[in-house]
Amino acid sequence: MADHEISPADDPAFALHEGGKMEIAATVPLAGREDLSLAYTPGVARVCQAIADDPSLLSRYTWVPNTVAVVTDGSAVLGLGNIGPRGAMPVMEGKAVLFKAFGGVDGVPVTLDTQDTDEIIETVCRIAPGFGGINLEDISAPRCFLIEDALKQKLDIPVFHDDQHGTAVVVLAALTNALALTGRLFETTRVVVSGAGAAGVACARILLAAGVRDIAVVDSKGVLHPSREDMNPVKAALAGETTADTGRSGSLADVLAGADVLVGVSGGTIPEDLVATMAPEAIIFGLANPTPEVMPEVAHRHARVVATGRSDFPNQINNVLAFPGIFRGALDARASAITEGMKLAAAEALADLVGEDRADDFVVPDPFDARVGPAVALAVAEAARRDGVSRA
């Protein structure tokens, strides 16, 4: 047995997963012929014809407006990489369970046996009539950007890539409180994002939208800068956005010196001697799992506020704080899309839940805080109306 393999008999996770983590349950009785005649034929035919005549009735007489497809091709699953659609299924089931538990949303795992960008787009478009929203999950960059952009153009329901935007929303919420603790403003704070994959790009963009002006995004070859010729179109576009004011370039060491904030979404380890060059009362979010870019015991020697993606340290940047409430709000508003304003509203709602209780070890709410889902949903629904995408 390989070192990374664990015997099912020794691991309680296998026992929990026995038979899967979810099931379909009826919401109507089927106790006799009358129930059957209403739930199915002949009664169902009348409902079908009514919806065919007036498609808007779909939102009243089916589960579609409360149902989200959790779609993956298995190409970037957790920290496991490209393990394919079958290996990804337990994660998609887990995501669906989280949707239900934290947002009251019915999530349906959809694992696609293709990693062709055009085929994924076509397949999701074809199944879209059966869903109120599409949650893209664990699809590798840069294809994830192309897929999301194409689906947003083709579909009139919310499309959301959680690995990008869920992470970004929670990072913004946590940073809002961390900046308040350290007496900083978005407009004058220097930020370094280590990692230019799905999460790194989304974090950089939401921070720009929130008012950050000095932000450097670093990949394995250095700072994203327009002078580089080795970047894909997504990185090239981001390079123009992030260097327009500062023109920063070079290596991670070059931009980390004097920086106020480090957001790690790369999976690589950042040496302590580089961390030590950051500004006083620095803020470090090391979000790689299971090993943060900067371990908390190291980060605390040089930073005031430290966050990770792990549940065994304070300040967990956990996507479950964002995506259930975001979809709940979008579905409640019958939104045709998820806008930047809706994401910013979700982050503000999360930050506000911490409020005056904020502390160095408390910059985001606990995932089990019962206020989280409703607060995010309300803020997102209101933003959908302000942004003109609500049909409720």
PDB file of N, CA and C in Angstrom, residues 152-235:
ATOM      1  N   LYS A 152     -21.687  32.376 -18.787  1.00  0.00           N
ATOM      2  CA  LYS A 152     -22.351  33.607 -18.357  1.00  0.00           C
ATOM      3  C   LYS A 152     -22.965  34.337 -19.555  1.00  0.00           C
ATOM      4  N   GLN A 153     -22.312  34.235 -20.707  1.00  0.00           N
ATOM      5  CA  GLN A 153     -22.833  34.882 -21.907  1.00  0.00           C
ATOM      6  C   GLN A 153     -24.031  34.124 -22.486  1.00  0.00           C
ATOM      7  N   LYS A 154     -24.012  32.794 -22.356  1.00  0.00           N
ATOM      8  CA  LYS A 154     -25.023  31.964 -23.013  1.00  0.00           C
ATOM      9  C   LYS A 154     -26.265  31.712 -22.159  1.00  0.00           C
ATOM     10  N   LEU A 155     -26.125  31.761 -20.832  1.00  0.00           N
ATOM     11  CA  LEU A 155     -27.222  31.380 -19.951  1.00  0.00           C
ATOM     12  C   LEU A 155     -27.807  32.589 -19.234  1.00  0.00           C
ATOM     13  N   ASP A 156     -29.081  32.496 -18.871  1.00  0.00           N
ATOM     14  CA  ASP A 156     -29.732  33.577 -18.136  1.00  0.00           C
ATOM     15  C   ASP A 156     -30.029  33.165 -16.702  1.00  0.00           C
ATOM     16  N   ILE A 157     -29.165  32.310 -16.152  1.00  0.00           N
ATOM     17  CA  ILE A 157     -29.227  31.919 -14.756  1.00  0.00           C
ATOM     18  C   ILE A 157     -27.848  32.159 -14.134  1.00  0.00           C
ATOM     19  N   PRO A 158     -27.769  32.249 -12.803  1.00  0.00           N
ATOM     20  CA  PRO A 158     -26.473  32.503 -12.174  1.00  0.00           C
ATOM     21  C   PRO A 158     -25.450  31.412 -12.468  1.00  0.00           C
ATOM     22  N   VAL A 159     -24.248  31.822 -12.850  1.00  0.00           N
ATOM     23  CA  VAL A 159     -23.107  30.930 -13.052  1.00  0.00           C
ATOM     24  C   VAL A 159     -21.992  31.435 -12.146  1.00  0.00           C
ATOM     25  N   PHE A 160     -21.428  30.519 -11.358  1.00  0.00           N
ATOM     26  CA  PHE A 160     -20.492  30.934 -10.304  1.00  0.00           C
ATOM     27  C   PHE A 160     -19.423  29.867 -10.167  1.00  0.00           C
ATOM     28  N   HIS A 161     -18.167  30.260 -10.327  1.00  0.00           N
ATOM     29  CA  HIS A 161     -17.060  29.324 -10.121  1.00  0.00           C
ATOM     30  C   HIS A 161     -16.551  29.532  -8.708  1.00  0.00           C
ATOM     31  N   ASP A 162     -16.900  28.630  -7.807  1.00  0.00           N
ATOM     32  CA  ASP A 162     -16.654  28.847  -6.384  1.00  0.00           C
ATOM     33  C   ASP A 162     -15.171  28.924  -6.048  1.00  0.00           C
ATOM     34  N   ASP A 163     -14.338  28.146  -6.737  1.00  0.00           N
ATOM     35  CA  ASP A 163     -12.902  28.181  -6.454  1.00  0.00           C
ATOM     36  C   ASP A 163     -12.341  29.582  -6.668  1.00  0.00           C
ATOM     37  N   GLN A 164     -12.947  30.312  -7.604  1.00  0.00           N
ATOM     38  CA  GLN A 164     -12.541  31.705  -7.803  1.00  0.00           C
ATOM     39  C   GLN A 164     -13.246  32.617  -6.802  1.00  0.00           C
ATOM     40  N   HIS A 165     -14.533  32.760  -6.986  1.00  0.00           N
ATOM     41  CA  HIS A 165     -15.256  33.854  -6.357  1.00  0.00           C
ATOM     42  C   HIS A 165     -15.616  33.587  -4.900  1.00  0.00           C
ATOM     43  N   GLY A 166     -15.860  32.327  -4.535  1.00  0.00           N
ATOM     44  CA  GLY A 166     -16.133  32.036  -3.135  1.00  0.00           C
ATOM     45  C   GLY A 166     -14.935  32.384  -2.272  1.00  0.00           C
ATOM     46  N   THR A 167     -13.762  31.968  -2.715  1.00  0.00           N
ATOM     47  CA  THR A 167     -12.531  32.316  -2.000  1.00  0.00           C
ATOM     48  C   THR A 167     -12.352  33.823  -1.929  1.00  0.00           C
ATOM     49  N   ALA A 168     -12.565  34.500  -3.049  1.00  0.00           N
ATOM     50  CA  ALA A 168     -12.342  35.940  -3.105  1.00  0.00           C
ATOM     51  C   ALA A 168     -13.273  36.690  -2.158  1.00  0.00           C
ATOM     52  N   VAL A 169     -14.523  36.283  -2.090  1.00  0.00           N
ATOM     53  CA  VAL A 169     -15.491  36.952  -1.224  1.00  0.00           C
ATOM     54  C   VAL A 169     -15.068  36.845   0.242  1.00  0.00           C
ATOM     55  N   VAL A 170     -14.664  35.651   0.666  1.00  0.00           N
ATOM     56  CA  VAL A 170     -14.293  35.465   2.070  1.00  0.00           C
ATOM     57  C   VAL A 170     -12.971  36.178   2.371  1.00  0.00           C
ATOM     58  N   VAL A 171     -12.044  36.170   1.424  1.00  0.00           N
ATOM     59  CA  VAL A 171     -10.793  36.916   1.609  1.00  0.00           C
ATOM     60  C   VAL A 171     -11.087  38.401   1.804  1.00  0.00           C
ATOM     61  N   LEU A 172     -11.971  38.961   0.983  1.00  0.00           N
ATOM     62  CA  LEU A 172     -12.303  40.374   1.112  1.00  0.00           C
ATOM     63  C   LEU A 172     -12.950  40.664   2.461  1.00  0.00           C
ATOM     64  N   ALA A 173     -13.847  39.792   2.904  1.00  0.00           N
ATOM     65  CA  ALA A 173     -14.485  39.994   4.207  1.00  0.00           C
ATOM     66  C   ALA A 173     -13.450  39.999   5.327  1.00  0.00           C
ATOM     67  N   ALA A 174     -12.562  39.005   5.295  1.00  0.00           N
ATOM     68  CA  ALA A 174     -11.538  38.912   6.336  1.00  0.00           C
ATOM     69  C   ALA A 174     -10.592  40.101   6.286  1.00  0.00           C
ATOM     70  N   LEU A 175     -10.222  40.514   5.082  1.00  0.00           N
ATOM     71  CA  LEU A 175      -9.292  41.631   4.951  1.00  0.00           C
ATOM     72  C   LEU A 175      -9.937  42.937   5.414  1.00  0.00           C
ATOM     73  N   THR A 176     -11.228  43.088   5.180  1.00  0.00           N
ATOM     74  CA  THR A 176     -11.929  44.284   5.646  1.00  0.00           C
ATOM     75  C   THR A 176     -11.738  44.464   7.150  1.00  0.00           C
ATOM     76  N   ASN A 177     -11.922  43.393   7.897  1.00  0.00           N
ATOM     77  CA  ASN A 177     -11.757  43.477   9.348  1.00  0.00           C
ATOM     78  C   ASN A 177     -10.288  43.576   9.762  1.00  0.00           C
ATOM     79  N   ALA A 178      -9.414  42.894   9.037  1.00  0.00           N
ATOM     80  CA  ALA A 178      -7.987  42.971   9.364  1.00  0.00           C
ATOM     81  C   ALA A 178      -7.450  44.379   9.150  1.00  0.00           C
ATOM     82  N   LEU A 179      -7.893  45.039   8.088  1.00  0.00           N
ATOM     83  CA  LEU A 179      -7.459  46.412   7.849  1.00  0.00           C
ATOM     84  C   LEU A 179      -7.984  47.344   8.937  1.00  0.00           C
ATOM     85  N   ALA A 180      -9.215  47.112   9.390  1.00  0.00           N
ATOM     86  CA  ALA A 180      -9.762  47.939  10.464  1.00  0.00           C
ATOM     87  C   ALA A 180      -8.939  47.777  11.743  1.00  0.00           C
ATOM     88  N   LEU A 181      -8.519  46.554  12.012  1.00  0.00           N
ATOM     89  CA  LEU A 181      -7.717  46.296  13.216  1.00  0.00           C
ATOM     90  C   LEU A 181      -6.363  46.988  13.169  1.00  0.00           C
ATOM     91  N   THR A 182      -5.804  47.058  11.988  1.00  0.00           N
ATOM     92  CA  THR A 182      -4.450  47.616  11.852  1.00  0.00           C
ATOM     93  C   THR A 182      -4.449  49.072  11.399  1.00  0.00           C
ATOM     94  N   GLY A 183      -5.640  49.677  11.312  1.00  0.00           N
ATOM     95  CA  GLY A 183      -5.725  51.098  10.983  1.00  0.00           C
ATOM     96  C   GLY A 183      -5.369  51.419   9.553  1.00  0.00           C
ATOM     97  N   ARG A 184      -5.650  50.498   8.638  1.00  0.00           N
ATOM     98  CA  ARG A 184      -5.311  50.724   7.235  1.00  0.00           C
ATOM     99  C   ARG A 184      -6.568  50.975   6.402  1.00  0.00           C
ATOM    100  N   LEU A 185      -6.354  51.555   5.215  1.00  0.00           N
ATOM    101  CA  LEU A 185      -7.408  51.760   4.237  1.00  0.00           C
ATOM    102  C   LEU A 185      -7.092  50.958   2.983  1.00  0.00           C
ATOM    103  N   PHE A 186      -8.129  50.511   2.284  1.00  0.00           N
ATOM    104  CA  PHE A 186      -7.907  49.761   1.045  1.00  0.00           C
ATOM    105  C   PHE A 186      -7.054  50.566   0.068  1.00  0.00           C
ATOM    106  N   GLU A 187      -7.342  51.859  -0.040  1.00  0.00           N
ATOM    107  CA  GLU A 187      -6.709  52.682  -1.069  1.00  0.00           C
ATOM    108  C   GLU A 187      -5.212  52.851  -0.865  1.00  0.00           C
ATOM    109  N   THR A 188      -4.733  52.694   0.365  1.00  0.00           N
ATOM    110  CA  THR A 188      -3.316  52.942   0.639  1.00  0.00           C
ATOM    111  C   THR A 188      -2.582  51.696   1.128  1.00  0.00           C
ATOM    112  N   THR A 189      -3.197  50.539   0.963  1.00  0.00           N
ATOM    113  CA  THR A 189      -2.608  49.282   1.429  1.00  0.00           C
ATOM    114  C   THR A 189      -1.904  48.577   0.283  1.00  0.00           C
ATOM    115  N   ARG A 190      -0.712  48.076   0.565  1.00  0.00           N
ATOM    116  CA  ARG A 190       0.051  47.315  -0.429  1.00  0.00           C
ATOM    117  C   ARG A 190      -0.233  45.833  -0.256  1.00  0.00           C
ATOM    118  N   VAL A 191      -0.695  45.192  -1.319  1.00  0.00           N
ATOM    119  CA  VAL A 191      -1.094  43.786  -1.277  1.00  0.00           C
ATOM    120  C   VAL A 191      -0.252  42.981  -2.256  1.00  0.00           C
ATOM    121  N   VAL A 192       0.150  41.784  -1.808  1.00  0.00           N
ATOM    122  CA  VAL A 192       0.794  40.806  -2.691  1.00  0.00           C
ATOM    123  C   VAL A 192      -0.055  39.557  -2.701  1.00  0.00           C
ATOM    124  N   VAL A 193      -0.411  39.084  -3.894  1.00  0.00           N
ATOM    125  CA  VAL A 193      -1.133  37.828  -4.059  1.00  0.00           C
ATOM    126  C   VAL A 193      -0.164  36.819  -4.652  1.00  0.00           C
ATOM    127  N   SER A 194       0.145  35.790  -3.884  1.00  0.00           N
ATOM    128  CA  SER A 194       1.060  34.741  -4.349  1.00  0.00           C
ATOM    129  C   SER A 194       0.241  33.608  -4.935  1.00  0.00           C
ATOM    130  N   GLY A 195       0.240  33.512  -6.250  1.00  0.00           N
ATOM    131  CA  GLY A 195      -0.559  32.518  -6.955  1.00  0.00           C
ATOM    132  C   GLY A 195      -1.460  33.200  -7.955  1.00  0.00           C
ATOM    133  N   ALA A 196      -1.436  32.742  -9.206  1.00  0.00           N
ATOM    134  CA  ALA A 196      -2.229  33.363 -10.263  1.00  0.00           C
ATOM    135  C   ALA A 196      -3.128  32.356 -10.941  1.00  0.00           C
ATOM    136  N   GLY A 197      -3.601  31.382 -10.161  1.00  0.00           N
ATOM    137  CA  GLY A 197      -4.608  30.457 -10.660  1.00  0.00           C
ATOM    138  C   GLY A 197      -5.989  31.045 -10.464  1.00  0.00           C
ATOM    139  N   ALA A 198      -6.994  30.181 -10.393  1.00  0.00           N
ATOM    140  CA  ALA A 198      -8.379  30.644 -10.302  1.00  0.00           C
ATOM    141  C   ALA A 198      -8.591  31.547  -9.098  1.00  0.00           C
ATOM    142  N   ALA A 199      -8.160  31.093  -7.924  1.00  0.00           N
ATOM    143  CA  ALA A 199      -8.391  31.876  -6.708  1.00  0.00           C
ATOM    144  C   ALA A 199      -7.575  33.159  -6.703  1.00  0.00           C
ATOM    145  N   GLY A 200      -6.321  33.086  -7.149  1.00  0.00           N
ATOM    146  CA  GLY A 200      -5.472  34.268  -7.144  1.00  0.00           C
ATOM    147  C   GLY A 200      -6.005  35.374  -8.034  1.00  0.00           C
ATOM    148  N   VAL A 201      -6.452  35.005  -9.230  1.00  0.00           N
ATOM    149  CA  VAL A 201      -6.999  35.995 -10.151  1.00  0.00           C
ATOM    150  C   VAL A 201      -8.250  36.634  -9.564  1.00  0.00           C
ATOM    151  N   ALA A 202      -9.140  35.808  -9.012  1.00  0.00           N
ATOM    152  CA  ALA A 202     -10.392  36.337  -8.460  1.00  0.00           C
ATOM    153  C   ALA A 202     -10.141  37.210  -7.244  1.00  0.00           C
ATOM    154  N   CYS A 203      -9.207  36.799  -6.389  1.00  0.00           N
ATOM    155  CA  CYS A 203      -8.881  37.623  -5.214  1.00  0.00           C
ATOM    156  C   CYS A 203      -8.350  38.978  -5.647  1.00  0.00           C
ATOM    157  N   ALA A 204      -7.459  38.991  -6.612  1.00  0.00           N
ATOM    158  CA  ALA A 204      -6.907  40.256  -7.080  1.00  0.00           C
ATOM    159  C   ALA A 204      -8.003  41.157  -7.629  1.00  0.00           C
ATOM    160  N   ARG A 205      -8.910  40.586  -8.385  1.00  0.00           N
ATOM    161  CA  ARG A 205      -9.945  41.411  -9.022  1.00  0.00           C
ATOM    162  C   ARG A 205     -10.952  41.953  -8.022  1.00  0.00           C
ATOM    163  N   ILE A 206     -11.331  41.146  -7.024  1.00  0.00           N
ATOM    164  CA  ILE A 206     -12.297  41.665  -6.055  1.00  0.00           C
ATOM    165  C   ILE A 206     -11.645  42.714  -5.158  1.00  0.00           C
ATOM    166  N   LEU A 207     -10.347  42.566  -4.883  1.00  0.00           N
ATOM    167  CA  LEU A 207      -9.656  43.577  -4.089  1.00  0.00           C
ATOM    168  C   LEU A 207      -9.522  44.887  -4.867  1.00  0.00           C
ATOM    169  N   LEU A 208      -9.292  44.790  -6.166  1.00  0.00           N
ATOM    170  CA  LEU A 208      -9.296  45.992  -6.993  1.00  0.00           C
ATOM    171  C   LEU A 208     -10.661  46.667  -6.955  1.00  0.00           C
ATOM    172  N   ALA A 209     -11.720  45.848  -7.051  1.00  0.00           N
ATOM    173  CA  ALA A 209     -13.078  46.396  -7.021  1.00  0.00           C
ATOM    174  C   ALA A 209     -13.389  47.043  -5.681  1.00  0.00           C
ATOM    175  N   ALA A 210     -12.755  46.536  -4.613  1.00  0.00           N
ATOM    176  CA  ALA A 210     -12.981  47.074  -3.270  1.00  0.00           C
ATOM    177  C   ALA A 210     -12.181  48.334  -3.002  1.00  0.00           C
ATOM    178  N   GLY A 211     -11.256  48.689  -3.893  1.00  0.00           N
ATOM    179  CA  GLY A 211     -10.523  49.932  -3.733  1.00  0.00           C
ATOM    180  C   GLY A 211      -9.024  49.819  -3.593  1.00  0.00           C
ATOM    181  N   VAL A 212      -8.475  48.592  -3.552  1.00  0.00           N
ATOM    182  CA  VAL A 212      -7.023  48.445  -3.472  1.00  0.00           C
ATOM    183  C   VAL A 212      -6.389  48.977  -4.762  1.00  0.00           C
ATOM    184  N   ARG A 213      -5.347  49.752  -4.609  1.00  0.00           N
ATOM    185  CA  ARG A 213      -4.684  50.328  -5.778  1.00  0.00           C
ATOM    186  C   ARG A 213      -3.289  49.753  -6.008  1.00  0.00           C
ATOM    187  N   ASP A 214      -2.678  49.262  -4.946  1.00  0.00           N
ATOM    188  CA  ASP A 214      -1.300  48.762  -5.043  1.00  0.00           C
ATOM    189  C   ASP A 214      -1.330  47.260  -4.786  1.00  0.00           C
ATOM    190  N   ILE A 215      -1.375  46.482  -5.854  1.00  0.00           N
ATOM    191  CA  ILE A 215      -1.488  45.032  -5.733  1.00  0.00           C
ATOM    192  C   ILE A 215      -0.588  44.374  -6.767  1.00  0.00           C
ATOM    193  N   ALA A 216       0.203  43.434  -6.313  1.00  0.00           N
ATOM    194  CA  ALA A 216       1.093  42.679  -7.201  1.00  0.00           C
ATOM    195  C   ALA A 216       0.707  41.216  -7.138  1.00  0.00           C
ATOM    196  N   VAL A 217       0.501  40.594  -8.276  1.00  0.00           N
ATOM    197  CA  VAL A 217       0.163  39.177  -8.358  1.00  0.00           C
ATOM    198  C   VAL A 217       1.377  38.430  -8.888  1.00  0.00           C
ATOM    199  N   VAL A 218       1.740  37.363  -8.191  1.00  0.00           N
ATOM    200  CA  VAL A 218       2.977  36.653  -8.497  1.00  0.00           C
ATOM    201  C   VAL A 218       2.669  35.203  -8.844  1.00  0.00           C
ATOM    202  N   ASP A 219       3.216  34.732  -9.958  1.00  0.00           N
ATOM    203  CA  ASP A 219       3.146  33.301 -10.264  1.00  0.00           C
ATOM    204  C   ASP A 219       4.545  32.704 -10.135  1.00  0.00           C
ATOM    205  N   SER A 220       4.739  31.506 -10.618  1.00  0.00           N
ATOM    206  CA  SER A 220       6.023  30.820 -10.433  1.00  0.00           C
ATOM    207  C   SER A 220       7.177  31.512 -11.164  1.00  0.00           C
ATOM    208  N   LYS A 221       6.859  32.412 -12.088  1.00  0.00           N
ATOM    209  CA  LYS A 221       7.901  33.087 -12.860  1.00  0.00           C
ATOM    210  C   LYS A 221       8.056  34.559 -12.490  1.00  0.00           C
ATOM    211  N   GLY A 222       7.341  34.982 -11.464  1.00  0.00           N
ATOM    212  CA  GLY A 222       7.490  36.359 -11.020  1.00  0.00           C
ATOM    213  C   GLY A 222       6.199  37.139 -11.081  1.00  0.00           C
ATOM    214  N   VAL A 223       6.308  38.452 -10.912  1.00  0.00           N
ATOM    215  CA  VAL A 223       5.153  39.336 -10.890  1.00  0.00           C
ATOM    216  C   VAL A 223       4.521  39.416 -12.279  1.00  0.00           C
ATOM    217  N   LEU A 224       3.197  39.340 -12.323  1.00  0.00           N
ATOM    218  CA  LEU A 224       2.500  39.533 -13.597  1.00  0.00           C
ATOM    219  C   LEU A 224       2.711  40.976 -14.044  1.00  0.00           C
ATOM    220  N   HIS A 225       3.264  41.135 -15.231  1.00  0.00           N
ATOM    221  CA  HIS A 225       3.604  42.461 -15.739  1.00  0.00           C
ATOM    222  C   HIS A 225       3.443  42.437 -17.262  1.00  0.00           C
ATOM    223  N   PRO A 226       2.940  43.512 -17.858  1.00  0.00           N
ATOM    224  CA  PRO A 226       2.718  43.515 -19.307  1.00  0.00           C
ATOM    225  C   PRO A 226       3.943  43.218 -20.147  1.00  0.00           C
ATOM    226  N   SER A 227       5.133  43.410 -19.592  1.00  0.00           N
ATOM    227  CA  SER A 227       6.348  43.159 -20.361  1.00  0.00           C
ATOM    228  C   SER A 227       6.632  41.667 -20.529  1.00  0.00           C
ATOM    229  N   ARG A 228       5.999  40.830 -19.719  1.00  0.00           N
ATOM    230  CA  ARG A 228       6.237  39.388 -19.833  1.00  0.00           C
ATOM    231  C   ARG A 228       5.520  38.823 -21.050  1.00  0.00           C
ATOM    232  N   GLU A 229       6.163  37.868 -21.698  1.00  0.00           N
ATOM    233  CA  GLU A 229       5.592  37.262 -22.902  1.00  0.00           C
ATOM    234  C   GLU A 229       5.206  35.801 -22.687  1.00  0.00           C
ATOM    235  N   ASP A 230       5.195  35.349 -21.411  1.00  0.00           N
ATOM    236  CA  ASP A 230       4.937  33.948 -21.125  1.00  0.00           C
ATOM    237  C   ASP A 230       3.606  33.744 -20.398  1.00  0.00           C
ATOM    238  N   MET A 231       2.678  34.701 -20.532  1.00  0.00           N
ATOM    239  CA  MET A 231       1.428  34.635 -19.786  1.00  0.00           C
ATOM    240  C   MET A 231       0.253  34.280 -20.688  1.00  0.00           C
ATOM    241  N   ASN A 232      -0.724  33.552 -20.111  1.00  0.00           N
ATOM    242  CA  ASN A 232      -1.946  33.293 -20.860  1.00  0.00           C
ATOM    243  C   ASN A 232      -2.783  34.572 -20.875  1.00  0.00           C
ATOM    244  N   PRO A 233      -3.840  34.616 -21.690  1.00  0.00           N
ATOM    245  CA  PRO A 233      -4.614  35.864 -21.824  1.00  0.00           C
ATOM    246  C   PRO A 233      -5.207  36.373 -20.506  1.00  0.00           C
ATOM    247  N   VAL A 234      -5.594  35.467 -19.612  1.00  0.00           N
ATOM    248  CA  VAL A 234      -6.168  35.892 -18.333  1.00  0.00           C
ATOM    249  C   VAL A 234      -5.112  36.612 -17.497  1.00  0.00           C
ATOM    250  N   LYS A 235      -3.925  36.025 -17.413  1.00  0.00           N
ATOM    251  CA  LYS A 235      -2.844  36.658 -16.655  1.00  0.00           C
ATOM    252  C   LYS A 235      -2.423  37.978 -17.307  1.00  0.00           C
TER     253      LYS A 235
END
